[in-house]
Amino acid sequence: MVWGMLLPNGLIAIKVLQGIQTAATYVETIKSFCVPIMKLNLEPKIWLVQDNCIIHVAKSTIYYLKTENFELIDWPAKSPDLNLMENIWKMLSNVMYSANQPRNLKELQEQLFQAVRVLNSEKGEISKNLCCTFRQRLTTVIVRKGALYD
């Protein structure tokens, strides 16, 4: 499994996760990977957008995030078109599918990290624009009562 985050400056960070993910392993990923990166790149309050996956909304996860000064954005169910990471996953898959097919797991992981480097160096403005327009996209959906487009 791959966990990813998009920072407001447009940079993408990913982490390959092993095994079955639980609320405890998710919190550990946030503690060991997300928090250090975000503290280097952001203001003291950390805004977090996550979907309604059971490990994301578990009581232990929510408790940890609130104690660490995360500001959680309520996320409506079944709204992948608003999830910025869905755009990033698509961009990553486009880069990966344009390369040679990996022969094993190690090559797949190397190719994935290379795709992130490509996006961070060549598509950073697109990623940053996703972040910059996020509030506007949410506002549009609210005003249009659930519709992003006319």
Rosetta silent file (secondary structure, phi, psi, omega in degrees, C-alpha in Angstrom):
SEQUENCE: MVWGMLLPNGLIAIKVLQGIQTAATYVETIKSFCVPIMKLNLEPKIWLVQDNCIIHVAKSTIYYLKTENFELIDWPAKSPDLNLMENIWKMLSNVMYSANQPRNLKELQEQLFQAVRVLNSEKGEISKNLCCTFRQRLTTVIVRKGALYD
SCORE:     score description
SCORE:     0.000 S_00000001
   1 L     0.000  147.136  178.438    0.000    0.000    0.000 S_00000001
   2 E  -119.708  129.913  176.112    1.187    3.530   -0.683 S_00000001
   3 E  -107.242  137.251 -178.077    0.291    6.491    1.514 S_00000001
   4 E  -137.419  159.017  175.386    0.701    9.937    0.073 S_00000001
   5 E  -142.773  148.891  177.375    0.373   13.584    0.919 S_00000001
   6 E  -114.881  120.616 -179.708    0.282   16.788   -1.036 S_00000001
   7 L   -87.192  154.233 -179.473    1.812   19.800    0.661 S_00000001
   8 L   -57.616  -23.434  178.003    0.509   23.336    0.044 S_00000001
   9 L   -81.175    2.900  176.826    3.763   24.185   -1.761 S_00000001
  10 L    92.384   -5.164  179.124    2.853   21.542   -4.362 S_00000001
  11 L   -78.398  146.985 -179.792    5.374   18.916   -3.276 S_00000001
  12 E  -111.603  137.845  174.220    4.289   15.302   -3.036 S_00000001
  13 E  -129.387  139.002  178.668    5.557   12.858   -0.435 S_00000001
  14 E  -131.776  159.116  176.302    4.781    9.151   -0.371 S_00000001
  15 E  -141.520  130.503  175.167    5.489    6.228    1.914 S_00000001
  16 E   -83.150  125.930 -178.016    5.239    2.541    1.077 S_00000001
  17 L  -106.367  146.172 -179.473    3.408    0.761    3.891 S_00000001
  18 L  -108.801  143.701  172.705    3.711   -2.898    4.771 S_00000001
  19 L    75.812 -173.408  179.995    0.996   -5.222    6.006 S_00000001
  20 L   -74.684  134.108 -178.828   -2.580   -4.573    7.032 S_00000001
  21 L   -92.681  132.456  177.741   -3.208   -1.006    8.052 S_00000001
  22 L  -122.897  174.279  176.307   -5.009   -0.305   11.322 S_00000001
  23 H   -57.889  -39.998 -179.495   -5.755    2.892   13.188 S_00000001
  24 H   -64.807  -43.477  179.485   -2.591    2.291   15.231 S_00000001
  25 H   -70.821  -31.923  176.487   -0.372    1.843   12.163 S_00000001
  26 H   -64.795  -46.228  177.888   -2.014    4.861   10.520 S_00000001
  27 H   -60.802  -39.906  178.515   -1.262    7.027   13.562 S_00000001
  28 H   -63.879  -38.142  175.879    2.323    5.739   13.511 S_00000001
  29 H   -62.945  -44.050  178.600    2.617    6.755    9.839 S_00000001
  30 H   -61.486  -47.519 -178.581    1.325   10.212   10.695 S_00000001
  31 H   -61.479  -48.447 -170.036    3.733   10.506   13.663 S_00000001
  32 H   -87.579  -21.788 -174.226    6.846    9.231   11.941 S_00000001
  33 H  -118.256  -52.865 -174.065    6.351   10.490    8.400 S_00000001
  34 H   -70.963  -52.215 -175.027    3.694   13.170    8.077 S_00000001
  35 H   -57.859  -48.986  179.986    4.335   15.330   11.151 S_00000001
  36 H   -59.164  -41.304  179.363    8.089   15.840   10.574 S_00000001
  37 H   -66.561  -44.943 -176.987    7.535   16.843    6.936 S_00000001
  38 H   -67.757  -36.247  178.713    4.634   19.121    7.719 S_00000001
  39 H   -67.111  -26.957  175.839    6.434   20.835   10.584 S_00000001
  40 H   -75.638  -27.090 -170.155    9.268   21.661    8.178 S_00000001
  41 H  -111.072  -11.611 -170.816    6.929   23.075    5.548 S_00000001
  42 L  -129.924  176.176  174.668    3.937   24.607    7.276 S_00000001
  43 L   -74.184  173.308 -176.648    2.682   26.888    9.966 S_00000001
  44 L   -56.784  -38.383  179.047    2.002   25.551   13.482 S_00000001
  45 L   -85.086  130.751 -176.782   -1.578   24.510   12.663 S_00000001
  46 E  -108.706  117.253  176.316   -1.693   21.562   10.287 S_00000001
  47 E   -86.044  132.809 -177.498   -4.750   21.214    8.035 S_00000001
  48 E  -129.924  127.104  173.693   -5.480   17.630    7.111 S_00000001
  49 L  -111.408  123.672  176.563   -7.860   16.335    4.495 S_00000001
  50 L  -141.797  156.139 -179.549   -8.482   12.618    4.601 S_00000001
  51 L   -78.785 -172.433 -175.810  -11.283   10.435    3.368 S_00000001
  52 L   -95.617   27.467  174.563  -13.663    8.500    5.589 S_00000001
  53 L   -55.311  142.276 -174.078  -11.648    5.287    5.613 S_00000001
  54 H   -54.841  -37.176 -179.788  -12.287    3.488    8.905 S_00000001
  55 H   -74.740  -21.415  178.051   -8.694    3.918   10.123 S_00000001
  56 H   -77.664  -31.254 -175.298   -8.853    7.662    9.368 S_00000001
  57 H  -105.960    7.176  177.878  -11.993    8.241   11.417 S_00000001
  58 L   -60.817  147.668 -178.887  -11.251    5.838   14.285 S_00000001
  59 H   -56.297  -40.773 -179.240  -11.552    7.430   17.721 S_00000001
  60 H   -66.314  -36.094  178.108   -7.877    6.797   18.468 S_00000001
  61 H   -67.274  -48.587 -179.033   -6.841    8.469   15.208 S_00000001
  62 H   -61.322  -42.232  178.655   -9.052   11.514   15.774 S_00000001
  63 H   -59.477  -48.624 -179.913   -7.806   11.820   19.363 S_00000001
  64 H   -59.953  -47.633 -176.811   -4.168   11.741   18.246 S_00000001
  65 H   -61.393  -39.854  179.122   -4.708   14.265   15.446 S_00000001
  66 H   -68.963  -36.883  179.349   -6.470   16.712   17.770 S_00000001
  67 H   -70.356  -22.554  179.518   -3.747   16.411   20.437 S_00000001
  68 L   -96.548   13.335  174.858   -1.120   17.176   17.757 S_00000001
  69 L    69.926   28.182  172.257   -2.910   20.348   16.625 S_00000001
  70 E   -78.239  141.267  173.139   -4.206   18.986   13.326 S_00000001
  71 E  -104.763  110.058 -177.671   -7.203   20.804   11.932 S_00000001
  72 E   -86.836  135.713  175.939   -9.402   18.160   10.325 S_00000001
  73 L   -97.033  123.204  177.287  -11.603   19.102    7.409 S_00000001
  74 L   -59.703  135.391 -173.917  -14.927   17.272    7.442 S_00000001
  75 L  -119.955  120.128  179.773  -15.094   15.193    4.324 S_00000001
  76 L   -67.909  144.166  178.203  -18.362   14.288    2.634 S_00000001
  77 L   -63.994  149.704  174.452  -18.818   10.641    1.759 S_00000001
  78 L    56.657   48.118  179.215  -18.424    9.593   -1.876 S_00000001
  79 L  -128.485   53.045 -177.506  -16.651   12.738   -3.064 S_00000001
  80 H   -64.467  -22.527 -179.772  -13.460   11.511   -4.757 S_00000001
  81 H   -68.971  -14.009  177.192  -13.643   14.306   -7.337 S_00000001
  82 H   -98.063  -14.486 -176.959  -12.775   16.750   -4.533 S_00000001
  83 L   -76.788  112.000 -177.176   -9.958   14.701   -3.055 S_00000001
  84 H   -59.549  -33.053  179.956   -6.727   16.312   -4.262 S_00000001
  85 H   -65.034  -26.826  175.879   -4.783   13.091   -3.791 S_00000001
  86 H   -62.222  -38.854  175.741   -6.957   11.428   -6.441 S_00000001
  87 H   -63.642  -40.943 -179.292   -5.535   13.949   -8.923 S_00000001
  88 H   -66.535  -44.349  178.906   -2.021   13.155   -7.702 S_00000001
  89 H   -58.986  -39.270  178.991   -2.530    9.382   -7.969 S_00000001
  90 H   -65.124  -44.758  178.546   -3.688    9.887  -11.567 S_00000001
  91 H   -61.933  -42.142  177.931   -0.662   12.031  -12.410 S_00000001
  92 H   -62.593  -43.517 -179.171    1.648    9.432  -10.813 S_00000001
  93 H   -65.670  -35.316  177.146    0.047    6.589  -12.739 S_00000001
  94 H   -61.501  -43.621  178.753    0.442    8.530  -16.009 S_00000001
  95 H   -65.785  -43.421 -177.382    4.181    8.935  -15.359 S_00000001
  96 H   -66.919  -39.882 -179.428    4.551    5.300  -14.310 S_00000001
  97 H   -72.406  -17.121  177.212    2.658    3.896  -17.289 S_00000001
  98 L   -81.495   -9.828  179.897    4.836    5.919  -19.658 S_00000001
  99 L   -98.379  175.935  176.185    7.920    4.020  -18.379 S_00000001
 100 L   -64.010  147.856  178.987    8.927    0.399  -18.822 S_00000001
 101 L   -69.100  129.071  179.295    6.855   -2.119  -16.916 S_00000001
 102 L   -67.246  148.852 -178.017    8.579   -3.092  -13.661 S_00000001
 103 L   -94.856  -16.904 -178.309    9.621   -6.739  -13.343 S_00000001
 104 L  -155.811  177.349 -176.535    9.374   -7.019   -9.573 S_00000001
 105 H   -62.163  -40.901 -179.895    8.305   -5.221   -6.407 S_00000001
 106 H   -61.080  -45.757  178.645   11.659   -3.478   -5.945 S_00000001
 107 H   -64.820  -37.180  177.620   11.542   -2.041   -9.470 S_00000001
 108 H   -60.878  -46.555  179.360    7.908   -1.003   -8.928 S_00000001
 109 H   -64.298  -42.890  178.091    8.837    0.913   -5.779 S_00000001
 110 H   -61.011  -42.128  179.688   11.842    2.528   -7.473 S_00000001
 111 H   -65.294  -38.372  178.295    9.650    3.546  -10.396 S_00000001
 112 H   -63.107  -47.889  179.650    7.059    4.993   -8.013 S_00000001
 113 H   -65.307  -34.784  175.658    9.646    7.108   -6.185 S_00000001
 114 H   -65.494  -40.026  177.979   11.084    8.222   -9.533 S_00000001
 115 H   -62.509  -38.453  176.740    7.591    9.265  -10.653 S_00000001
 116 H   -63.669  -43.200  178.160    7.236   11.365   -7.489 S_00000001
 117 H   -61.136  -40.237  178.149   10.583   13.039   -8.246 S_00000001
 118 H   -62.322  -48.733 -179.966    9.396   13.782  -11.787 S_00000001
 119 H   -62.411  -41.863 -179.531    6.147   15.302  -10.560 S_00000001
 120 H   -65.352  -30.959 -178.272    7.915   17.333   -7.887 S_00000001
 121 H   -92.106  -32.536 -173.633   10.379   18.737  -10.404 S_00000001
 122 H  -108.086  -22.813 -174.964    8.224   19.076  -13.515 S_00000001
 123 L  -121.820   18.525 -177.428    4.620   19.347  -12.345 S_00000001
 124 H   -57.729  -36.290 -179.920    5.007   21.237   -9.069 S_00000001
 125 H   -67.587  -35.925  177.301    2.980   24.200  -10.312 S_00000001
 126 H   -64.759  -46.278  179.257    0.049   21.937  -11.212 S_00000001
 127 H   -62.874  -42.783  179.186    0.150   20.348   -7.754 S_00000001
 128 H   -63.418  -39.445  179.158    0.472   23.743   -6.077 S_00000001
 129 H   -63.969  -35.735  175.496   -2.482   25.023   -8.101 S_00000001
 130 H   -57.512  -45.009  179.552   -4.569   22.105   -6.834 S_00000001
 131 H   -65.989  -42.922 -176.806   -3.871   23.258   -3.287 S_00000001
 132 H   -65.913  -29.466 -177.306   -4.478   26.921   -4.080 S_00000001
 133 L   -97.880    3.087 -175.074   -7.882   26.229   -5.646 S_00000001
 134 H   -60.774  -48.556 -179.476   -9.059   23.735   -3.034 S_00000001
 135 H   -60.451  -41.353  179.584  -11.068   26.218   -0.977 S_00000001
 136 H   -63.020  -41.515  178.685  -12.673   27.574   -4.129 S_00000001
 137 H   -63.446  -42.617  178.162  -13.643   24.057   -5.248 S_00000001
 138 H   -63.974  -43.475  179.375  -15.218   23.308   -1.871 S_00000001
 139 H   -61.305  -41.851  178.904  -17.098   26.611   -1.883 S_00000001
 140 H   -59.603  -44.260  179.793  -18.404   25.917   -5.385 S_00000001
 141 H   -63.449  -40.778  179.088  -19.771   22.541   -4.321 S_00000001
 142 H   -64.972  -47.968 -178.947  -21.504   24.075   -1.299 S_00000001
 143 H   -62.029  -39.026 -178.238  -23.034   26.912   -3.326 S_00000001
 144 L   -89.292   12.420  177.516  -24.165   24.486   -6.044 S_00000001
 145 L    53.153   49.326  173.402  -25.556   22.060   -3.477 S_00000001
 146 L   105.457   -7.279 -178.971  -23.231   19.218   -4.282 S_00000001
 147 L  -102.442  130.360  176.964  -22.297   19.903   -7.901 S_00000001
 148 L   -84.235  -33.734 -178.432  -18.743   20.819   -8.841 S_00000001
 149 L  -121.698  155.828  175.851  -19.597   21.550  -12.464 S_00000001
 150 L   -67.577    0.000    0.000  -22.697   22.948  -14.157 S_00000001
